[in-house]
Each structure stands twice: as C-alpha cells, then as structure tokens.
Amino acid sequence: EPEVTQTPSHQVTQMGQEVILRCVPISNHLYFYWYRQILGQKVEFLVSFYNNEISEKSEIFDDQFSVERPDGSNFTLKIRSTKLEDSAMYFCASSDGGLYQETQYFGPGTRLLVL
Amino acid sequence: GNSVTQMEGPVTLSEEAFLTINCTYTATGYPSLFWYVQYPGEGLQLLLKATKADDKGSNKGFEATYRKETTSFHLEKGSVQVSDSAVYFCALSDLKAAGNKLTFGGGTRVLVKP
C-alpha cells in the first residue's frame, strides 16, 4: 500500500540554524500539507500546497518557513533560523485531487529538537 | 472558526472492555469528520471517516456516527485489545474536497491492560 515517507525521523539542531525536513508524498497525490505537534499539544496545520504554490497557510507559518517541491517526488519544509519553540513533531500529509477526496494520508513524522 | 473538542485522557481499560471517546465539533460549514490513530512511535493513520449526517464510519471494530443535531462524532469499540493502545485524534475538514486543512482535537490516549 502506498505511503507517505519522511526523513529524517529525528533531527537535533542549534538555535538559529536552518533545517530542511523532507517528505515523499503518495505518488499520484496532488495536494500536500505540513502539520506540527508540539509535545503534549494539538496537531496544528501549517501549510497546504497545490500546483506548485501555497494554497493556504496558518499564522504559525511566518517568513521563517518555506515549502518547496523541488522535483516530481519530494516536498520539503525549510525553517530558516530555528527557534527553541520550533521543537515539535512535524508531519507531512498528502491527498488525492477532486471533490470528496479530502482524506489526508500522513507520514510517520520528523521529531525536531532545537537546542 | 472551526474547533474540535475531545475528552481528555488517559483512558485506561482492561482487555475486552467497551471504549467510548467523545468528540464534539464547531464548524462554519458542513464538515467531513475523521478519526485518526497514532500508535506508539508511529505517525497518524486514518481510522475512519464520515462525510454527512447519520453516516457511520467503521474500521477494525471501531465505529463513529456523524450526529449533526448534537455536533458529535463519538468513537466506540465494543471489545478492546491491548493492541488498541494508542492516541486517538478526532478531526474535521470543512470542505468536501482535497486541499483543505484538517482541524484536530487534542487527542485521547488509550491504554488497554491485559
């Protein structure tokens, strides 16, 4: 069964450093998403992406964040200058296109720790 | 805005007990409703979904019925197993199409003891 994959599974970085989190969505999916979950808190939407541009972004997704689909398979989240409060589990998700195709399939997550 | 409220855990049960996790929602539109499960050390997996009032989603012995009148989508299982120990998330999407964000509840940790 097709699945969303994410790398790395864990990342430790120093405050102020740039990190890139990578995701490979399900191959025929058209919509891509990033969510995050700070330890003990809700899963929060960050951004959605379709047709090579951002469809929607939350207040969390400020100028420090960017997303890119550099080729036909990868979808990346970049944090330019990490802060302590960026420590969280980051989930990538993808969904098929079209009406009534709103089910999102999630990857296993990348746990980011900012020191 | 949209919101999802679910009962706080942890919920601790014995094997073969009945499980209910309450979930209520607030939405501006007519949302689709989901239950996701997160097993220890793993990502979010779709457990079941319902897209209109009175729809019942079911999977792996779990069921949830979309109740528009009470804005609820409670998850139930008649006889839990140790392998059902996980965190369960209720979520909604207020657009019946791809591309819309999911709004999640806070998650309910369930621990099933043998």
Short mmCIF file of C-alpha atoms in Angstrom, two decimals:
data_model
loop_
_atom_site.label_atom_id
_atom_site.label_comp_id
_atom_site.label_asym_id
_atom_site.label_seq_id
_atom_site.Cartn_x
_atom_site.Cartn_y
_atom_site.Cartn_z
CA GLU A 1 0.00 0.00 0.00
CA PRO A 2 1.41 3.41 -0.94
CA GLU A 3 2.54 5.55 1.96
CA VAL A 4 3.96 8.93 2.77
CA THR A 5 7.60 8.82 3.91
CA GLN A 6 9.58 11.42 5.81
CA THR A 7 13.26 11.95 6.52
CA PRO A 8 14.96 12.26 8.86
CA SER A 9 12.99 10.63 11.64
CA HIS A 10 14.83 12.74 14.22
CA GLN A 11 16.80 15.95 13.90
CA VAL A 12 18.67 17.90 16.54
CA THR A 13 19.85 21.40 15.68
CA GLN A 14 21.18 24.51 17.33
CA MET A 15 19.02 27.61 17.63
CA GLY A 16 19.48 29.86 14.63
CA GLN A 17 20.42 27.07 12.25
CA GLU A 18 18.48 26.19 9.11
CA VAL A 19 16.76 22.84 8.83
CA ILE A 20 15.11 21.11 5.91
CA LEU A 21 12.56 18.41 6.54
CA ARG A 22 11.86 16.10 3.63
CA CYS A 23 8.75 14.23 2.58
CA VAL A 24 7.86 11.93 -0.28
CA PRO A 25 4.06 12.07 -0.75
CA ILE A 26 2.00 9.29 -2.30
CA SER A 27 2.89 9.30 -5.97
CA ASN A 28 -0.43 10.21 -7.63
CA HIS A 29 -1.48 12.74 -4.99
CA LEU A 30 -1.79 16.39 -5.89
CA TYR A 31 -2.20 18.18 -2.53
CA PHE A 32 0.48 18.35 0.10
CA TYR A 33 0.47 19.56 3.68
CA TRP A 34 2.64 20.16 6.70
CA TYR A 35 1.38 19.95 10.26
CA ARG A 36 3.19 20.10 13.55
CA GLN A 37 2.58 18.80 17.04
CA ILE A 38 4.36 20.38 19.95
CA LEU A 39 4.76 17.85 22.74
CA GLY A 40 1.52 17.45 24.64
CA GLN A 41 -0.42 19.80 22.37
CA LYS A 42 -2.76 19.56 19.41
CA VAL A 43 -1.76 18.72 15.87
CA GLU A 44 -1.70 22.12 14.12
CA PHE A 45 -1.95 22.94 10.43
CA LEU A 46 0.99 24.82 8.95
CA VAL A 47 0.55 24.96 5.18
CA SER A 48 -1.07 23.35 2.16
CA PHE A 49 0.43 23.24 -1.32
CA TYR A 50 -1.05 22.57 -4.74
CA ASN A 51 0.10 23.12 -8.30
CA ASN A 52 3.47 24.40 -7.12
CA GLU A 53 2.14 27.12 -4.89
CA ILE A 54 0.87 27.60 -1.37
CA SER A 55 -2.91 27.20 -1.13
CA GLU A 56 -3.31 28.17 2.50
CA LYS A 57 -1.06 28.87 5.45
CA SER A 58 -1.63 29.36 9.15
CA GLU A 59 -0.43 32.16 11.40
CA ILE A 60 2.38 29.86 12.54
CA PHE A 61 3.79 29.75 9.01
CA ASP A 62 5.71 33.01 9.08
CA ASP A 63 8.63 34.24 6.98
CA GLN A 64 10.95 31.75 8.67
CA PHE A 65 9.14 28.89 6.98
CA SER A 66 9.08 27.92 3.33
CA VAL A 67 7.96 24.92 1.30
CA GLU A 68 9.14 23.60 -1.99
CA ARG A 69 8.54 20.75 -4.37
CA PRO A 70 11.98 20.63 -5.97
CA ASP A 71 11.23 17.65 -8.20
CA GLY A 72 8.39 15.30 -9.02
CA SER A 73 8.57 13.35 -5.79
CA ASN A 74 9.88 15.39 -2.85
CA PHE A 75 8.12 18.02 -0.77
CA THR A 76 10.25 19.96 1.70
CA LEU A 77 9.71 22.25 4.67
CA LYS A 78 12.54 24.67 5.42
CA ILE A 79 12.92 26.58 8.66
CA ARG A 80 15.45 29.33 8.02
CA SER A 81 16.53 30.22 11.53
CA THR A 82 15.22 27.79 14.10
CA LYS A 83 13.92 28.89 17.48
CA LEU A 84 13.53 26.85 20.65
CA GLU A 85 9.75 26.91 20.19
CA ASP A 86 10.08 25.19 16.80
CA SER A 87 10.81 21.95 18.66
CA ALA A 88 7.97 19.65 17.67
CA MET A 89 6.96 16.64 15.63
CA TYR A 90 6.41 17.69 12.01
CA PHE A 91 4.02 15.65 9.89
CA CYS A 92 3.74 15.70 6.14
CA ALA A 93 0.47 14.62 4.51
CA SER A 94 -0.90 14.26 1.01
CA SER A 95 -4.29 13.80 -0.60
CA ASP A 96 -5.74 12.95 -3.95
CA GLY A 97 -7.43 15.64 -6.00
CA GLY A 98 -11.07 16.37 -6.52
CA LEU A 99 -14.39 16.55 -4.78
CA TYR A 100 -14.93 14.17 -1.87
CA GLN A 101 -11.24 13.30 -1.94
CA GLU A 102 -10.42 15.17 1.21
CA THR A 103 -8.84 12.28 3.12
CA GLN A 104 -5.26 13.11 4.03
CA TYR A 105 -2.60 10.44 4.47
CA PHE A 106 0.15 11.20 6.93
CA GLY A 107 3.79 10.29 7.14
CA PRO A 108 5.46 9.00 10.33
CA GLY A 109 6.79 12.44 11.25
CA THR A 110 10.14 14.09 11.92
CA ARG A 111 10.90 14.94 15.51
CA LEU A 112 12.81 18.22 15.59
CA LEU A 113 14.67 19.31 18.70
CA VAL A 114 16.12 22.82 18.78
CA LEU A 115 18.77 23.40 21.46
CA GLY B 1 -13.59 29.33 13.35
CA ASN B 2 -13.60 25.56 13.39
CA SER B 3 -12.77 23.62 16.52
CA VAL B 4 -12.80 20.05 17.81
CA THR B 5 -13.09 19.06 21.44
CA GLN B 6 -12.44 15.56 22.68
CA MET B 7 -12.33 14.03 26.07
CA GLU B 8 -9.04 14.21 27.86
CA GLY B 9 -7.18 11.07 28.67
CA PRO B 10 -5.59 8.96 29.57
CA VAL B 11 -8.30 6.35 29.37
CA THR B 12 -7.23 3.09 30.98
CA LEU B 13 -9.23 -0.05 30.25
CA SER B 14 -8.99 -3.78 30.66
CA GLU B 15 -8.94 -6.02 27.62
CA GLU B 16 -12.43 -6.75 26.20
CA ALA B 17 -13.88 -3.62 27.82
CA PHE B 18 -16.09 -1.16 25.94
CA LEU B 19 -14.42 2.03 24.75
CA THR B 20 -16.05 5.38 24.07
CA ILE B 21 -14.16 8.55 23.22
CA ASN B 22 -16.32 11.65 22.99
CA CYS B 23 -15.77 14.21 20.24
CA THR B 24 -17.77 17.35 19.54
CA TYR B 25 -17.12 19.97 16.94
CA THR B 26 -17.86 23.51 15.87
CA ALA B 27 -17.75 24.30 12.17
CA THR B 28 -18.98 27.06 9.92
CA GLY B 29 -19.93 24.70 7.12
CA TYR B 30 -20.99 21.10 6.81
CA PRO B 31 -17.77 19.28 7.61
CA SER B 32 -16.40 15.84 6.98
CA LEU B 33 -15.31 14.12 10.19
CA PHE B 34 -12.38 11.82 10.83
CA TRP B 35 -10.77 9.70 13.49
CA TYR B 36 -7.02 9.24 13.24
CA VAL B 37 -4.94 6.91 15.42
CA GLN B 38 -1.32 7.25 16.42
CA TYR B 39 0.33 4.06 17.68
CA PRO B 40 3.46 4.42 19.81
CA GLY B 41 6.38 5.64 17.73
CA GLU B 42 4.33 5.94 14.54
CA GLY B 43 2.56 8.63 12.52
CA LEU B 44 -1.12 9.41 12.16
CA GLN B 45 -3.21 6.74 10.47
CA LEU B 46 -6.74 7.27 9.23
CA LEU B 47 -9.06 5.05 11.25
CA LEU B 48 -12.45 6.01 9.84
CA LYS B 49 -14.41 8.89 8.41
CA ALA B 50 -17.95 10.13 7.72
CA THR B 51 -18.98 12.83 5.30
CA LYS B 52 -22.66 13.51 6.01
CA ALA B 53 -25.22 13.40 8.80
CA ASP B 54 -26.10 9.94 10.12
CA ASP B 55 -23.22 8.34 8.22
CA LYS B 56 -21.44 5.68 10.24
CA GLY B 57 -17.74 5.20 9.69
CA SER B 58 -16.27 1.85 10.74
CA ASN B 59 -12.94 0.07 10.67
CA LYS B 60 -11.14 -2.57 12.76
CA GLY B 61 -14.14 -2.89 15.07
CA PHE B 62 -14.31 0.87 15.72
CA GLU B 63 -17.40 2.88 14.81
CA ALA B 64 -18.45 6.51 14.87
CA THR B 65 -21.70 8.10 13.74
CA TYR B 66 -21.94 11.65 12.40
CA ARG B 67 -24.59 13.37 14.57
CA LYS B 68 -25.39 16.78 13.13
CA GLU B 69 -28.01 17.58 15.75
CA THR B 70 -25.52 17.18 18.59
CA THR B 71 -22.43 18.12 16.52
CA SER B 72 -20.74 14.96 17.71
CA PHE B 73 -18.70 12.08 16.32
CA HIS B 74 -18.03 9.76 19.25
CA LEU B 75 -15.71 6.80 18.72
CA GLU B 76 -16.73 3.40 20.08
CA LYS B 77 -15.38 -0.11 20.18
CA GLY B 78 -17.18 -2.98 21.81
CA SER B 79 -14.21 -5.05 22.95
CA VAL B 80 -10.77 -3.50 23.04
CA GLN B 81 -7.47 -5.33 22.74
CA VAL B 82 -4.03 -4.48 24.09
CA SER B 83 -3.05 -3.61 20.52
CA ASP B 84 -5.61 -0.76 20.56
CA SER B 85 -3.39 1.18 22.96
CA ALA B 86 -2.70 4.42 21.10
CA VAL B 87 -3.60 8.09 20.90
CA TYR B 88 -6.85 8.81 19.06
CA PHE B 89 -7.50 12.13 17.31
CA CYS B 90 -10.82 13.47 16.13
CA ALA B 91 -10.58 15.89 13.20
CA LEU B 92 -12.73 17.80 10.75
CA SER B 93 -12.41 19.23 7.29
CA ASP B 94 -14.99 21.82 6.41
CA LEU B 95 -14.61 21.42 2.67
CA LYS B 96 -15.57 18.22 0.93
CA ALA B 97 -12.64 18.40 -1.42
CA ALA B 98 -8.92 18.00 -1.35
CA GLY B 99 -6.71 20.88 -0.31
CA ASN B 100 -8.46 21.94 2.84
CA LYS B 101 -6.79 21.85 6.20
CA LEU B 102 -7.74 19.47 8.97
CA THR B 103 -8.63 20.81 12.40
CA PHE B 104 -7.71 18.36 15.15
CA GLY B 105 -8.84 17.76 18.68
CA GLY B 106 -6.30 17.42 21.44
CA GLY B 107 -6.04 13.64 21.24
CA THR B 108 -7.04 10.99 23.76
CA ARG B 109 -4.50 8.47 24.98
CA VAL B 110 -5.95 5.00 25.48
CA LEU B 111 -4.14 2.32 27.43
CA VAL B 112 -5.52 -1.22 27.36
CA LYS B 113 -4.20 -3.57 30.03
CA PRO B 114 -4.25 -7.36 29.69
#
